[in-house]
PDB file of C-alpha atoms and ligand atoms in Angstrom:
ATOM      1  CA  UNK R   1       4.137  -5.245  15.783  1.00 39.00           C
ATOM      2  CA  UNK R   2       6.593  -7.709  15.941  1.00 39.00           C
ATOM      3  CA  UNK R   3       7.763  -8.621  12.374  1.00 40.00           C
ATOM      4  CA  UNK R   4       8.295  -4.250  11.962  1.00 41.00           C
ATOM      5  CA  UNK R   5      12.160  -4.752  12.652  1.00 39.00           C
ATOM      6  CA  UNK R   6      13.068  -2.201  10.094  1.00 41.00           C
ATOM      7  CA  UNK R   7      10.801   0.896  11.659  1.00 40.00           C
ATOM      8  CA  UNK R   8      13.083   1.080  13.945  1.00 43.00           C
ATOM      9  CA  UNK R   9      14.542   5.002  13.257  1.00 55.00           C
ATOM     10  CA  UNK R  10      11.203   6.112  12.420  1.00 68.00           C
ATOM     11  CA  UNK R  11       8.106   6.469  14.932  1.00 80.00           C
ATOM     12  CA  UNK R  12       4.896   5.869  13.004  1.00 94.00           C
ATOM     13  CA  UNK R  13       1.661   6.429  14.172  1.00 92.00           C
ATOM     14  CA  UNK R  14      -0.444   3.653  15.437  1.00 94.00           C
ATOM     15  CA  UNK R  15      -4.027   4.799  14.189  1.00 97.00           C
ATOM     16  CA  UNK R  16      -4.173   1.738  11.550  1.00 98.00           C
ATOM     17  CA  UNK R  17      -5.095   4.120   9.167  1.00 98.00           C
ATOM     18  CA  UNK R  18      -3.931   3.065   5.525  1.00 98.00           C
ATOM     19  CA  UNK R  19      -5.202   5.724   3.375  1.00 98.00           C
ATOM     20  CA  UNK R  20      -5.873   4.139  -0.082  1.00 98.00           C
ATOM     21  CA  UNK R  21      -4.182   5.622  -3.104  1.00 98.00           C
ATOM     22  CA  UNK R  22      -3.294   8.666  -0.897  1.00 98.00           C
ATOM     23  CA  UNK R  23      -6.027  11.108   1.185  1.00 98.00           C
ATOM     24  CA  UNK R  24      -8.063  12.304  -1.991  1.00 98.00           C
ATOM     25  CA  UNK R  25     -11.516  12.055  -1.131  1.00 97.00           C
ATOM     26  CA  UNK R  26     -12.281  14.870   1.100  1.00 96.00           C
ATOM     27  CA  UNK R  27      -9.721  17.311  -1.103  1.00 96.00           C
ATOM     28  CA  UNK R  28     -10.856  15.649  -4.165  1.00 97.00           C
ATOM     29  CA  UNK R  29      -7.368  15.512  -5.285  1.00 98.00           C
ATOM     30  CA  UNK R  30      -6.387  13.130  -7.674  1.00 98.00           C
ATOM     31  CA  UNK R  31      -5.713   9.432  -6.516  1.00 98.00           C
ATOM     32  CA  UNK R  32      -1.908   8.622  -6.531  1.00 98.00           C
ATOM     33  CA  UNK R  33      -0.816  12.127  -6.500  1.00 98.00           C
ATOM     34  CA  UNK R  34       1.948  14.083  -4.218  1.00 98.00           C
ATOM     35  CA  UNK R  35      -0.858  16.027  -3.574  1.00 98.00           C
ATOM     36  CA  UNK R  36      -2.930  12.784  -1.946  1.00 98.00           C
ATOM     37  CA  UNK R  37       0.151  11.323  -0.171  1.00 98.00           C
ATOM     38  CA  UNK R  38       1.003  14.727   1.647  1.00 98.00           C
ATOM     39  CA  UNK R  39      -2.605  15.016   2.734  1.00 98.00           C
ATOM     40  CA  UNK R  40      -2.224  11.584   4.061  1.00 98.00           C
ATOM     41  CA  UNK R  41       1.137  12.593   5.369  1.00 98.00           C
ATOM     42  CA  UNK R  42      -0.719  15.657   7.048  1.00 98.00           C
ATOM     43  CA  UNK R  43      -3.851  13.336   8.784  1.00 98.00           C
ATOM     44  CA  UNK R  44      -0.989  11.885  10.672  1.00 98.00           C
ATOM     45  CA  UNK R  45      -2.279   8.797   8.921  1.00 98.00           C
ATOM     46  CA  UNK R  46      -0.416   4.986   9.807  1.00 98.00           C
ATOM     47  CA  UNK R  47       0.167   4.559   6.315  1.00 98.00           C
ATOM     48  CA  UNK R  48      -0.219   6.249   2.810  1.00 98.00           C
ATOM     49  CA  UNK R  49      -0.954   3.409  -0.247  1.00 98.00           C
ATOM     50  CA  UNK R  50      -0.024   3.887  -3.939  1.00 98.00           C
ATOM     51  CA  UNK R  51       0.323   2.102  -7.454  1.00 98.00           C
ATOM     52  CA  UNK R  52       3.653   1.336  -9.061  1.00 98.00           C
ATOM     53  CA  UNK R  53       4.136   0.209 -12.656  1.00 98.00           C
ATOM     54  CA  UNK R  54       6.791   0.577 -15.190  1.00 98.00           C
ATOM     55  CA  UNK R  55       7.098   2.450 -18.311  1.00 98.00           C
ATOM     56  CA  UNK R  56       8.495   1.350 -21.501  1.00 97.00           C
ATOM     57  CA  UNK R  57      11.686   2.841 -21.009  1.00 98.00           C
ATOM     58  CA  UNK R  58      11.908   1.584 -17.191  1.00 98.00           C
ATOM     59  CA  UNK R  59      10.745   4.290 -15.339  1.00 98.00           C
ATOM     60  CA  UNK R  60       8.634   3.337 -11.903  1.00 98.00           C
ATOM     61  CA  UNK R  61       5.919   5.427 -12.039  1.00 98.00           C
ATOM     62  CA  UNK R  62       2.737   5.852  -9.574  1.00 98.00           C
ATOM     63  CA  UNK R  63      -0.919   5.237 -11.279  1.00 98.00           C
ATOM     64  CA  UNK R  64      -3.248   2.689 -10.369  1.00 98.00           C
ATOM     65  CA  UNK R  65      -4.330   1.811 -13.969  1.00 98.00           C
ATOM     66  CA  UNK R  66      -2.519   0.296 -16.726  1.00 98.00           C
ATOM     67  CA  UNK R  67      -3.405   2.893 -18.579  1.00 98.00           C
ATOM     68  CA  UNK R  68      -2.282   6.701 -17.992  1.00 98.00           C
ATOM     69  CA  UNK R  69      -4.304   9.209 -20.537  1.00 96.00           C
ATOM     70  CA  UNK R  70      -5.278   6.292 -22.682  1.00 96.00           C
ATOM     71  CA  UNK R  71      -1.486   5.141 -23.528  1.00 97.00           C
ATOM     72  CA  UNK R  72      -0.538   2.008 -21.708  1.00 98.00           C
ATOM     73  CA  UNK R  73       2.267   2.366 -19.086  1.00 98.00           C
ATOM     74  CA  UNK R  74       4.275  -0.804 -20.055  1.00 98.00           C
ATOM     75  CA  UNK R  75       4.311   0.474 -23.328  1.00 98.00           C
ATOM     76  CA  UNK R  76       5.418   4.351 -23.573  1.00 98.00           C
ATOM     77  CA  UNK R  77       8.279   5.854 -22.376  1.00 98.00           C
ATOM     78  CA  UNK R  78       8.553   8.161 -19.305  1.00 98.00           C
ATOM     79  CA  UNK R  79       9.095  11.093 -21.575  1.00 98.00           C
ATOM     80  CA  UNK R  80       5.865  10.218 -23.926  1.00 98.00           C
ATOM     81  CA  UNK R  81       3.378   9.430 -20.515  1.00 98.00           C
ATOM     82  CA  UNK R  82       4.422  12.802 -18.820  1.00 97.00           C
ATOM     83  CA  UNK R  83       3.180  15.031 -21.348  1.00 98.00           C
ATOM     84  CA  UNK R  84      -0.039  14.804 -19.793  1.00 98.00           C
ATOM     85  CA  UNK R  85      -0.484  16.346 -16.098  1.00 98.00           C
ATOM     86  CA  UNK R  86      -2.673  15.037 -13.739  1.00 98.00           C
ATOM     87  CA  UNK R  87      -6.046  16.793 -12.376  1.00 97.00           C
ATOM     88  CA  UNK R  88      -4.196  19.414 -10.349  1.00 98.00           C
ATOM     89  CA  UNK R  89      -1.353  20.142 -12.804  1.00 98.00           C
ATOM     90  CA  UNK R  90       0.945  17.645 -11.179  1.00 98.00           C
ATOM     91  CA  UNK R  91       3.690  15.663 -13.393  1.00 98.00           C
ATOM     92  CA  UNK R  92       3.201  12.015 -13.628  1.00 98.00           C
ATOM     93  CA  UNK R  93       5.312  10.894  -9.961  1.00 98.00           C
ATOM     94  CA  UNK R  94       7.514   9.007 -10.452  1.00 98.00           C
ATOM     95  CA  UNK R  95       8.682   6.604  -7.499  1.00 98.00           C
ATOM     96  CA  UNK R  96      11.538   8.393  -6.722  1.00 98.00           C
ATOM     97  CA  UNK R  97       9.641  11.381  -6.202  1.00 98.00           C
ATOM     98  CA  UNK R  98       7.230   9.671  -4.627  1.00 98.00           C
ATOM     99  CA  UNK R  99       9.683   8.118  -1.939  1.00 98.00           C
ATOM    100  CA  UNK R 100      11.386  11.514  -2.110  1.00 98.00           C
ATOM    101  CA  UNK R 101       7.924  13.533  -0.795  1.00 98.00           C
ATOM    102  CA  UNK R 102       6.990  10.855   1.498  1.00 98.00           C
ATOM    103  CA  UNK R 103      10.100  11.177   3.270  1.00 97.00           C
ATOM    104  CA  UNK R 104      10.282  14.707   4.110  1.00 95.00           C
ATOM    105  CA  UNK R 105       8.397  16.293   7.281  1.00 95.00           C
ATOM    106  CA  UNK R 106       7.223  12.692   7.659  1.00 96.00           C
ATOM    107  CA  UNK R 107       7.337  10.717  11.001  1.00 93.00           C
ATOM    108  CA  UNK R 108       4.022   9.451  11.157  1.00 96.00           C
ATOM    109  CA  UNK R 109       3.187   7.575   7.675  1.00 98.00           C
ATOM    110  CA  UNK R 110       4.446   4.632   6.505  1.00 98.00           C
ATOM    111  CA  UNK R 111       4.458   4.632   2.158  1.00 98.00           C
ATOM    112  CA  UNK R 112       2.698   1.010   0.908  1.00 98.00           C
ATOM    113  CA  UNK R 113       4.355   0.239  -2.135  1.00 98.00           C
ATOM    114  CA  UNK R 114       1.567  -1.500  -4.091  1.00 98.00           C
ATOM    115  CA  UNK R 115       3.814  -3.164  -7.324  1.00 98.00           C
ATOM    116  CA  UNK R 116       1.750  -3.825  -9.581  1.00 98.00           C
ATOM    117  CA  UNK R 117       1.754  -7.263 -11.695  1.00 97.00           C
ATOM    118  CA  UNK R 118       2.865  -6.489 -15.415  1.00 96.00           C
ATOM    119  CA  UNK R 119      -0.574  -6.717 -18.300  1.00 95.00           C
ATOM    120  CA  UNK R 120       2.690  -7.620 -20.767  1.00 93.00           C
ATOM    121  CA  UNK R 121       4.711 -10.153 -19.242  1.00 92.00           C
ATOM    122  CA  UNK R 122       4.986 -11.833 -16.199  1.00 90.00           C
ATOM    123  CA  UNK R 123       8.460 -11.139 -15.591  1.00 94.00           C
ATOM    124  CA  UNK R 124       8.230  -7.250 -15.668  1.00 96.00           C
ATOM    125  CA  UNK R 125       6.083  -6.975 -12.330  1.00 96.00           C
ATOM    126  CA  UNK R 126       9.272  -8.991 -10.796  1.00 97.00           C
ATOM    127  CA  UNK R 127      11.986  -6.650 -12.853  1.00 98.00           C
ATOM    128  CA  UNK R 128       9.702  -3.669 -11.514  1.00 98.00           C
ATOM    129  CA  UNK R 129       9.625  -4.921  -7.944  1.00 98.00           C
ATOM    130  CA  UNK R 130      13.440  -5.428  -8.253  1.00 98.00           C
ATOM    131  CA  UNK R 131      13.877  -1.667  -9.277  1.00 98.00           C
ATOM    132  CA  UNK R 132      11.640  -0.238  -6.526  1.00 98.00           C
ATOM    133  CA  UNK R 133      13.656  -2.504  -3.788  1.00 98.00           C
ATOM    134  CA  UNK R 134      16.937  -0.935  -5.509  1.00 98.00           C
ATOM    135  CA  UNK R 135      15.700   2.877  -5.757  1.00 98.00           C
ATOM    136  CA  UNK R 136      14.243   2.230  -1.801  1.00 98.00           C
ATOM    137  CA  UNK R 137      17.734   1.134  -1.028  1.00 98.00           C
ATOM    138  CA  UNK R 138      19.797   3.858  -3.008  1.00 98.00           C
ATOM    139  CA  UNK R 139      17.470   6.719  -0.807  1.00 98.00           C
ATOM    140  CA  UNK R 140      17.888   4.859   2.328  1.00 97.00           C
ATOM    141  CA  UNK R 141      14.188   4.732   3.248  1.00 97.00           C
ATOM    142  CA  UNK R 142      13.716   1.054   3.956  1.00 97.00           C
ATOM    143  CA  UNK R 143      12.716   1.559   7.013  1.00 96.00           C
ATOM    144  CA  UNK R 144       9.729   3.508   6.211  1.00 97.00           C
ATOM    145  CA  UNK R 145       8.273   1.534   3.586  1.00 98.00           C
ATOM    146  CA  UNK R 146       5.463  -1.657   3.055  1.00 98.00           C
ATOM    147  CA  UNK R 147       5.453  -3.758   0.153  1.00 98.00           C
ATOM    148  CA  UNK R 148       1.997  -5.065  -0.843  1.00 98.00           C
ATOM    149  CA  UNK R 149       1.050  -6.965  -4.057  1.00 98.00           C
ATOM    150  CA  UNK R 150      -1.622  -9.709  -6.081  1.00 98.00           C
ATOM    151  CA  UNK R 151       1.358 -11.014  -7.306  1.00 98.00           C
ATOM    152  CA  UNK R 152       2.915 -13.616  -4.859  1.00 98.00           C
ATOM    153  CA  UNK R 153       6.131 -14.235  -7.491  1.00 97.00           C
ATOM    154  CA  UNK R 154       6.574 -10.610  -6.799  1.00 98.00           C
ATOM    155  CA  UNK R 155       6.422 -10.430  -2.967  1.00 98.00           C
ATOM    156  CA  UNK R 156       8.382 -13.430  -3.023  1.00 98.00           C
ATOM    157  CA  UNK R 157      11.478 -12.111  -4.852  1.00 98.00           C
ATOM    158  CA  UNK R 158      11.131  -8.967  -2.682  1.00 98.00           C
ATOM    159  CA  UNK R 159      11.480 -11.194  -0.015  1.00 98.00           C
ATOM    160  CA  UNK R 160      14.495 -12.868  -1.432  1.00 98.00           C
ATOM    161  CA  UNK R 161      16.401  -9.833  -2.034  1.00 98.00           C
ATOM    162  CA  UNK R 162      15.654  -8.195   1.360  1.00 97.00           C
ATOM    163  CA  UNK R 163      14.697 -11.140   3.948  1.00 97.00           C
ATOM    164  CA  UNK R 164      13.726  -7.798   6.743  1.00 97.00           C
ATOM    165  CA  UNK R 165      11.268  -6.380   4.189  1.00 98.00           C
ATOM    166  CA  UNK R 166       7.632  -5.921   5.318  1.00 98.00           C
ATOM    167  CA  UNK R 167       5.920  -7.833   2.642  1.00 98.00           C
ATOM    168  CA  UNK R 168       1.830  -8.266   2.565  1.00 98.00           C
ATOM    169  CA  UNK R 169      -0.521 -10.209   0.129  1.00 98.00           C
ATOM    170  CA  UNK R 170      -3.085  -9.090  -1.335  1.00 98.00           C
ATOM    171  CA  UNK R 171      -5.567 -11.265  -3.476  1.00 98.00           C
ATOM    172  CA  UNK R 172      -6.318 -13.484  -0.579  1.00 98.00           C
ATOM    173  CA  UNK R 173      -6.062 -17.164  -2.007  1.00 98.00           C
ATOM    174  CA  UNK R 174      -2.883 -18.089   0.269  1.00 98.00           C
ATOM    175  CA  UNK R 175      -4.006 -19.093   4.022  1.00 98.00           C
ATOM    176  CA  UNK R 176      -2.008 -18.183   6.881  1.00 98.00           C
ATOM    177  CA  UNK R 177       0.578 -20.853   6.901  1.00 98.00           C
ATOM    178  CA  UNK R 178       1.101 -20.297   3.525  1.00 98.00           C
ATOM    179  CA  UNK R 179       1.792 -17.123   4.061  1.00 98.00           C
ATOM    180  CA  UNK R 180       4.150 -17.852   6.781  1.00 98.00           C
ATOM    181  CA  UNK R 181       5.981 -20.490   5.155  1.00 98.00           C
ATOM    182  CA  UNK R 182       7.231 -18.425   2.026  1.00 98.00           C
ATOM    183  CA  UNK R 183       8.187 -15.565   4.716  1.00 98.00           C
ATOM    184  CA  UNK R 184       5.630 -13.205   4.246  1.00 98.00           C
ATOM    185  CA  UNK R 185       4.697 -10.190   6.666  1.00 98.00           C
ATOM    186  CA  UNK R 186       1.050 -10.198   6.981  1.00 98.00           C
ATOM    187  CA  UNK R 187      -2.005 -10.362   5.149  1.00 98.00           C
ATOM    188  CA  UNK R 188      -3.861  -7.614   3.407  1.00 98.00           C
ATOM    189  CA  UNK R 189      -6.816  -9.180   2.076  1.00 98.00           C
ATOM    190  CA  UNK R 190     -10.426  -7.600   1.000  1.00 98.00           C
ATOM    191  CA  UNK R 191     -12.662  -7.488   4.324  1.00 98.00           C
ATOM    192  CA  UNK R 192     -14.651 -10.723   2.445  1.00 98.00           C
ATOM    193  CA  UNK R 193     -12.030 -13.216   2.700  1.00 98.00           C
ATOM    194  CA  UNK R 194     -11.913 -12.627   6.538  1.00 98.00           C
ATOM    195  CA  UNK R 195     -15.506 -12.778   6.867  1.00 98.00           C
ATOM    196  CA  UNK R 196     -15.750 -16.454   5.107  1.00 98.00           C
ATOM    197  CA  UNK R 197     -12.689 -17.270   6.864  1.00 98.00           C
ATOM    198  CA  UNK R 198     -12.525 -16.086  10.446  1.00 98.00           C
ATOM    199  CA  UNK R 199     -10.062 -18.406  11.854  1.00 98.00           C
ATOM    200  CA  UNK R 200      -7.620 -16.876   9.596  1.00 98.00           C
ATOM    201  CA  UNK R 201      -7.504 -13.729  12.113  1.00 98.00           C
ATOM    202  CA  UNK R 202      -6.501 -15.704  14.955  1.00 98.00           C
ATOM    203  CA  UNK R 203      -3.947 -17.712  13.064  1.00 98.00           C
ATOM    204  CA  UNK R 204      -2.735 -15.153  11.780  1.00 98.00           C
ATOM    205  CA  UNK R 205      -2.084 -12.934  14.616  1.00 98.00           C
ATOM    206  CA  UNK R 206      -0.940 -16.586  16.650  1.00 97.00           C
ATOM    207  CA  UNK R 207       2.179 -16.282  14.332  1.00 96.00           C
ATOM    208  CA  UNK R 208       2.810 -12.309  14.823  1.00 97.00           C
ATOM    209  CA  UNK R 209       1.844 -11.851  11.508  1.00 97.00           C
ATOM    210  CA  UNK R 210       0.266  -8.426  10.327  1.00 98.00           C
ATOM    211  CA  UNK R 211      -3.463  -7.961   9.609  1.00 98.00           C
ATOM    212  CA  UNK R 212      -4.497  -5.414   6.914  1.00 98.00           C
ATOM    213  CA  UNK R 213      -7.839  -5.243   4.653  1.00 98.00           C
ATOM    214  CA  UNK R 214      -8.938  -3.646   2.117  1.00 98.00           C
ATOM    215  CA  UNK R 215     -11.113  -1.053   0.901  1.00 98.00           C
ATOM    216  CA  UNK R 216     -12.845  -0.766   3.849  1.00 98.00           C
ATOM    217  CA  UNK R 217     -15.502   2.584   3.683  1.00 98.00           C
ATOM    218  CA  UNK R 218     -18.076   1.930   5.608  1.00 98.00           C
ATOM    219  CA  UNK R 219     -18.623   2.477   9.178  1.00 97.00           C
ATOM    220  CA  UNK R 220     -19.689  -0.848  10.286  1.00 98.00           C
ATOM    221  CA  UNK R 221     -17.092  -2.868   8.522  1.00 98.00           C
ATOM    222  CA  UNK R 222     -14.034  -0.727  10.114  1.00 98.00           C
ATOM    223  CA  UNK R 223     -15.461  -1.440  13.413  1.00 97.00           C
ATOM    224  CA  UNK R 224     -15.564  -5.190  13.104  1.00 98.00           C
ATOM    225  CA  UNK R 225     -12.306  -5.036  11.896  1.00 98.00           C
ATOM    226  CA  UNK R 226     -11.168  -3.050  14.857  1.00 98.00           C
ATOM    227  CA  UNK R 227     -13.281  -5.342  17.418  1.00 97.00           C
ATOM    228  CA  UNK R 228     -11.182  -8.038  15.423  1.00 97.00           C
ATOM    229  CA  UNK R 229      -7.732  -6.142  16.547  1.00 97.00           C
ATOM    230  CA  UNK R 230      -6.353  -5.304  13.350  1.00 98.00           C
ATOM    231  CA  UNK R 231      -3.376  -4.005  13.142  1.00 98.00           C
ATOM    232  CA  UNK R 232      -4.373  -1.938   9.559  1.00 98.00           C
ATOM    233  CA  UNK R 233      -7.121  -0.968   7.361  1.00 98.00           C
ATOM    234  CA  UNK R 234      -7.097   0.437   3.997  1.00 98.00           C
ATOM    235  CA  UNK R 235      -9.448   3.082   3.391  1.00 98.00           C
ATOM    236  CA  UNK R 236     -10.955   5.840   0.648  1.00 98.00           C
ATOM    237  CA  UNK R 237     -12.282   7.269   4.038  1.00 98.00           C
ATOM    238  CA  UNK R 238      -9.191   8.033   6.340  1.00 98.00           C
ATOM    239  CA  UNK R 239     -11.077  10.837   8.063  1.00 98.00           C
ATOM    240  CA  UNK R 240     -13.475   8.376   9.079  1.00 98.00           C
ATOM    241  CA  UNK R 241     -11.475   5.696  10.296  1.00 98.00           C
ATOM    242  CA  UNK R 242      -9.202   8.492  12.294  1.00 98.00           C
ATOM    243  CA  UNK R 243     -12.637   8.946  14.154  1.00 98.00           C
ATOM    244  CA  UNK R 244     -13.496   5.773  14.698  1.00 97.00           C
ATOM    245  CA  UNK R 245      -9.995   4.767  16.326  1.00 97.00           C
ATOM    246  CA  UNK R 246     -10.510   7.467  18.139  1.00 96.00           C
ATOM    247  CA  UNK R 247     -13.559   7.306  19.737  1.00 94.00           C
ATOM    248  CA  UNK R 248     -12.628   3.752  20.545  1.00 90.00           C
ATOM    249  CA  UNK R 249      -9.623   4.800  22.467  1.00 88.00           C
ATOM    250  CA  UNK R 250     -11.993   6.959  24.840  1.00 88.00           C
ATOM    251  CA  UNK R 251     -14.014   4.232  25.468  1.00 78.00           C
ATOM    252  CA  UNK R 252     -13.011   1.186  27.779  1.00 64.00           C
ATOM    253  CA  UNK R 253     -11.313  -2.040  26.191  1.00 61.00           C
ATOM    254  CA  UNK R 254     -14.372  -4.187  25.199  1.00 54.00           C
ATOM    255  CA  UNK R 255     -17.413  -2.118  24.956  1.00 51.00           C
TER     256      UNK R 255
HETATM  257 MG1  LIG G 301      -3.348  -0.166  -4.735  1.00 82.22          MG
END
């Protein structure tokens, strides 16, 4: 792709396989654990997605809800939050172990960095998204991560503060130029917005711009996506989407 300047050390894998909050399904591991990322990691999958939000105390921590065992993230500390273990006995992650695990025996997955916008303040989903660019920077794995978000403040900033990172929007109300304009990667909008608006997939792939949707489960709907020539899609089902690419690579362009 062209706008993937920064993957240049690392070799991903082209499969377009974003699994969604880590490969957890088939395992049934919990969503947004180490546990779902290395699985991911292990399917060789194009990309592994995840949740960040930020405890009371600061602390960048990966869960998709803004709630963690009924406390709410933004307002416990780190220390408080982790005295309850996930499903499979894991600790809370963290980001930096999250980065940490994602970057060992890993040449295939890229880690989506979902920052989530703050439920307290607007202002804390850009602090957080300034943190996560910081702790990407202090382990030196900018080249293997994504930054996604509903928050186009926070995608924005990330933007400011690194012009080369890969940077895609999520809730789908900004149209291609738009997107463009304000420097953004690529879209990664729910599989309805490009059904209502199907010009946006030309126009966006006219400007070299990346094409992502989300949560795509069913069959049917990652085909049309990969008739469309997307270059990712974000999935609950990575083992099913790894098939599909695949059988589509043994069968001629266009049928
Ligand atoms: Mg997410």
């Amino acid at each position: 792709m062209a706008s993937c300047s920064s993957s240049a050390r690392v070799s991903f894998t082209d499969n377009k396989t974003i699994a969604h909050r880590g490969a957890w399904k088939m395992d049934t591991l919990p969503q947004n654990s180490i546990a779902s990322l290395r699985k991911a990691i292990e399917l060789k999958a194009a990309g592994a997605e995840f949740d960040v939000r930020m405890t009371k105390d600061d602390v960048l921590v990966i869960n998709h809800d803004p709630l963690y065992a009924e406390d709410t993230i933004e307002r416990k500390t780190y220390q408080e939050l982790s005295k309850h273990k996930l499903k499979n006995g894991e600790k809370l992650p963290t980001l930096e172990d999250y980065l940490k695990a994602g970057s060992k025996r890993n040449s295939s997955t890229r880690l989506i960095v979902e920052v989530k916008p703050s439920i307290v303040d607007k202002t804390q989903g850009i602090r957080a998204a300034e943190k996560a660019l910081a702790l990407v920077e202090k382990l030196g794995v900018e080249n293997r991560v994504v930054y996604i978000s509903f928050d186009y403040a926070i995608l924005k900033r990330i933007h400011a503060l690194d012009p080369k990172a890969i940077t895609q929007y999520l809730t789908g109300d900004k149209t291609p130029a738009e997107l463009k304009a304000d420097g953004i990667s690529g879209a990664d909008y729910h599989i309805s917005v490009y059904r209502k608006n199907p010009e946006w997939i030309g126009q966006l792939k006219k400007d070299g711009m990346i094409l992502n949707a989300w949560t795509v489960n069913a069959a049917e709907d990652m085909d049309w996506l990969l008739d469309q020539g997307f270059d990712f899609i974000t999935t609950d089902q990575p083992e099913l989407l790894l098939e599909r690419v695949k059988i589509r690579e043994k069968t001629p362009a266009g049928k």
